[in-house]
Coordinates of C-alpha atoms in Angstrom, one line a residue:
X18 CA 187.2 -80.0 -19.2
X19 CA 183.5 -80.7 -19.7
X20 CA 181.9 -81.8 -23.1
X21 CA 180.0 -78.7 -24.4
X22 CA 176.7 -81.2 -24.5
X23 CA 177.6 -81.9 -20.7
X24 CA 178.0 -77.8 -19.8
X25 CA 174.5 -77.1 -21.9
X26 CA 172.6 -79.6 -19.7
X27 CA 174.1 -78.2 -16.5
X28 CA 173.6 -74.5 -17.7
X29 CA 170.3 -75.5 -18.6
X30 CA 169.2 -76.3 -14.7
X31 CA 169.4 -73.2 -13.9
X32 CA 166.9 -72.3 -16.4
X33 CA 164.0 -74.7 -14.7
X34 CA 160.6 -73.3 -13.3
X35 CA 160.6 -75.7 -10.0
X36 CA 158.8 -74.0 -7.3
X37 CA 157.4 -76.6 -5.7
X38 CA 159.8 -79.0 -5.9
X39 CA 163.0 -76.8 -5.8
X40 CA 164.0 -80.2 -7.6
X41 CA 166.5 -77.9 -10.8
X42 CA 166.6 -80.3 -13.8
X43 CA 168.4 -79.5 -17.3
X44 CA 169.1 -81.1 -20.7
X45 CA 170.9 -81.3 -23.7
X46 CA 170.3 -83.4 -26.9
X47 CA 172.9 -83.6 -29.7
X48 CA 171.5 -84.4 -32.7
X49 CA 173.9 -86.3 -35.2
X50 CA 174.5 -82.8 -37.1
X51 CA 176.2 -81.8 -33.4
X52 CA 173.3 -78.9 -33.0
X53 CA 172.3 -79.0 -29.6
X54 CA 169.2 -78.5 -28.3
X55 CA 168.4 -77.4 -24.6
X56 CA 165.1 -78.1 -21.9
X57 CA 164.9 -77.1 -18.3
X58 CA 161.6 -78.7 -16.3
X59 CA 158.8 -76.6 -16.1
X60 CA 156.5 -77.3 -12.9
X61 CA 152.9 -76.7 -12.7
X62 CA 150.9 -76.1 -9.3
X63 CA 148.9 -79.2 -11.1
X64 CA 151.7 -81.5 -10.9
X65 CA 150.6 -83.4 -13.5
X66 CA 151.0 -80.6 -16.4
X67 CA 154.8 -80.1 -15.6
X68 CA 157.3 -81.1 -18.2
X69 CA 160.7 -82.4 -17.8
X70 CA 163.7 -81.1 -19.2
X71 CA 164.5 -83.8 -21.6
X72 CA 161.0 -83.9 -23.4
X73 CA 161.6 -80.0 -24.0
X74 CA 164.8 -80.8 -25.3
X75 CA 163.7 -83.6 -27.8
X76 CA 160.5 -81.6 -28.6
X77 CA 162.3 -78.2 -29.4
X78 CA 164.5 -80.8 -31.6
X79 CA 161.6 -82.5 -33.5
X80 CA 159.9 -78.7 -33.7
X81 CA 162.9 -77.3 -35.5
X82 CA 162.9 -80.8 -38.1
X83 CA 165.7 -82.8 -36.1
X84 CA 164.9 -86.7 -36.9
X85 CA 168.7 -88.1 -35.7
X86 CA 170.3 -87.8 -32.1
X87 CA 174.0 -89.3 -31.2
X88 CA 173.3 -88.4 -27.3
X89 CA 171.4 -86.6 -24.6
X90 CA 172.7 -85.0 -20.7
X91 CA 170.8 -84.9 -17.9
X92 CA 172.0 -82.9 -15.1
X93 CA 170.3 -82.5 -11.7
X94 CA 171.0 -81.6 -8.2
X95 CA 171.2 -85.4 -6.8
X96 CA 174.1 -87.1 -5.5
X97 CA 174.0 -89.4 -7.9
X98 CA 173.9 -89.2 -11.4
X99 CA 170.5 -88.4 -12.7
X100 CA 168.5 -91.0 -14.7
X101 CA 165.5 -89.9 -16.4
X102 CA 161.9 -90.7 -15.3
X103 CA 160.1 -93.7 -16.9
X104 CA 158.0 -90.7 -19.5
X105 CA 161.1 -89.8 -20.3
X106 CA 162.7 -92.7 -21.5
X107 CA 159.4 -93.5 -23.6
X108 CA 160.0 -90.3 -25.4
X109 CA 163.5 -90.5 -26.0
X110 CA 162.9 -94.6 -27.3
X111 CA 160.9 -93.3 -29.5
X112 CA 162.1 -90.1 -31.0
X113 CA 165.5 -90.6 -30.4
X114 CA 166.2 -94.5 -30.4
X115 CA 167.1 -97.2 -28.7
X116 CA 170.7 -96.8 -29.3
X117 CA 170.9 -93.1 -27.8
X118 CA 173.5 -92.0 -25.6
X119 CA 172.3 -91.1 -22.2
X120 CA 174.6 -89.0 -20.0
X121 CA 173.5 -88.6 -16.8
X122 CA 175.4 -86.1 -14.2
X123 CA 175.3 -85.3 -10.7
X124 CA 175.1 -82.2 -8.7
X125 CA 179.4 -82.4 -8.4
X126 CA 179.3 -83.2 -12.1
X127 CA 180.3 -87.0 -11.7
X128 CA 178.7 -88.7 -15.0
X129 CA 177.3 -92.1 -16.1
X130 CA 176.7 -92.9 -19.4
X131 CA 174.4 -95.8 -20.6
X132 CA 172.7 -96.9 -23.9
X133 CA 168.7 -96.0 -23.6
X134 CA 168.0 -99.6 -24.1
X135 CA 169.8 -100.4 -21.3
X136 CA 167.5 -98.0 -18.8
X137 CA 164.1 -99.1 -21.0
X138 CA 165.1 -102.1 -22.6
X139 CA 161.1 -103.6 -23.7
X140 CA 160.2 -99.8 -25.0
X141 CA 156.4 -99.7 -26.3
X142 CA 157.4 -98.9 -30.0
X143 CA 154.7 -97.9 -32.9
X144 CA 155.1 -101.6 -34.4
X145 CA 152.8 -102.3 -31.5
X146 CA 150.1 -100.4 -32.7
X147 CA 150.1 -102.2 -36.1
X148 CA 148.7 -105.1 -35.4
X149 CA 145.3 -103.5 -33.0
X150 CA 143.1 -105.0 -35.9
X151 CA 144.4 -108.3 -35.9

């Protein structure tokens, strides 16, 4: 039986606005409270204004005053489990940590599930912007 984090993220997908790409993606973040919060991508005929399905997740989280995450879901109609893009793991490092859990799932529900320092491990972190004056 699936996780209930795992079945949000694949509900999710079906959710997503992708009519250009046709390229369904869904999330789930559990925050360390076990709320879970959901994000499907939202395309944009300028491509650059669409927003993936894990930064809605984390931002509805931060929105509604979430500041701790155990893990995050990705689920996606690939072959392989889906990894999130390089924004994506910026975000997460940052709001979420280092340490998250990142579940990724395939279109036939096979999962791999990796630390987010091991997909971004030399994140650009807020310490780095402490020291501009120096």
């Amino acid at each position: 039986m699936k996780s209930k984090l795992i079945q949000a993220a694949i509900d999710s997908k079906e959710k997503a606005y992708a009519p250009y790409s046709k390229f369904n993606v869904g999330a789930a973040l559990l925050t360390t409270d076990n709320e879970i919060f959901t994000g499907a991508n939202v395309e944009n005929a300028s491509y650059s204004l669409t927003m993936c399905a894990e930064r809605i997740a984390v931002y509805k989280a931060v929105v509604a005053g979430k500041k701790k995450y155990k893990s995050v879901a990705i689920a996606g109609n690939t072959d392989e489990p889906l990894a999130p893009c390089g924004a994506c793991r910026q975000v997460l490092a940052e709001l979420c940590g280092s340490d998250l859990d990142v579940i990724m799932i395939s279109r036939t529900g096979d999962t791999k599930k990796v630390k987010l320092n091991e997909l971004l491990p030399y994140s650009f972190k807020s310490i780095h912007l402490k020291n501009n004056n120096e």
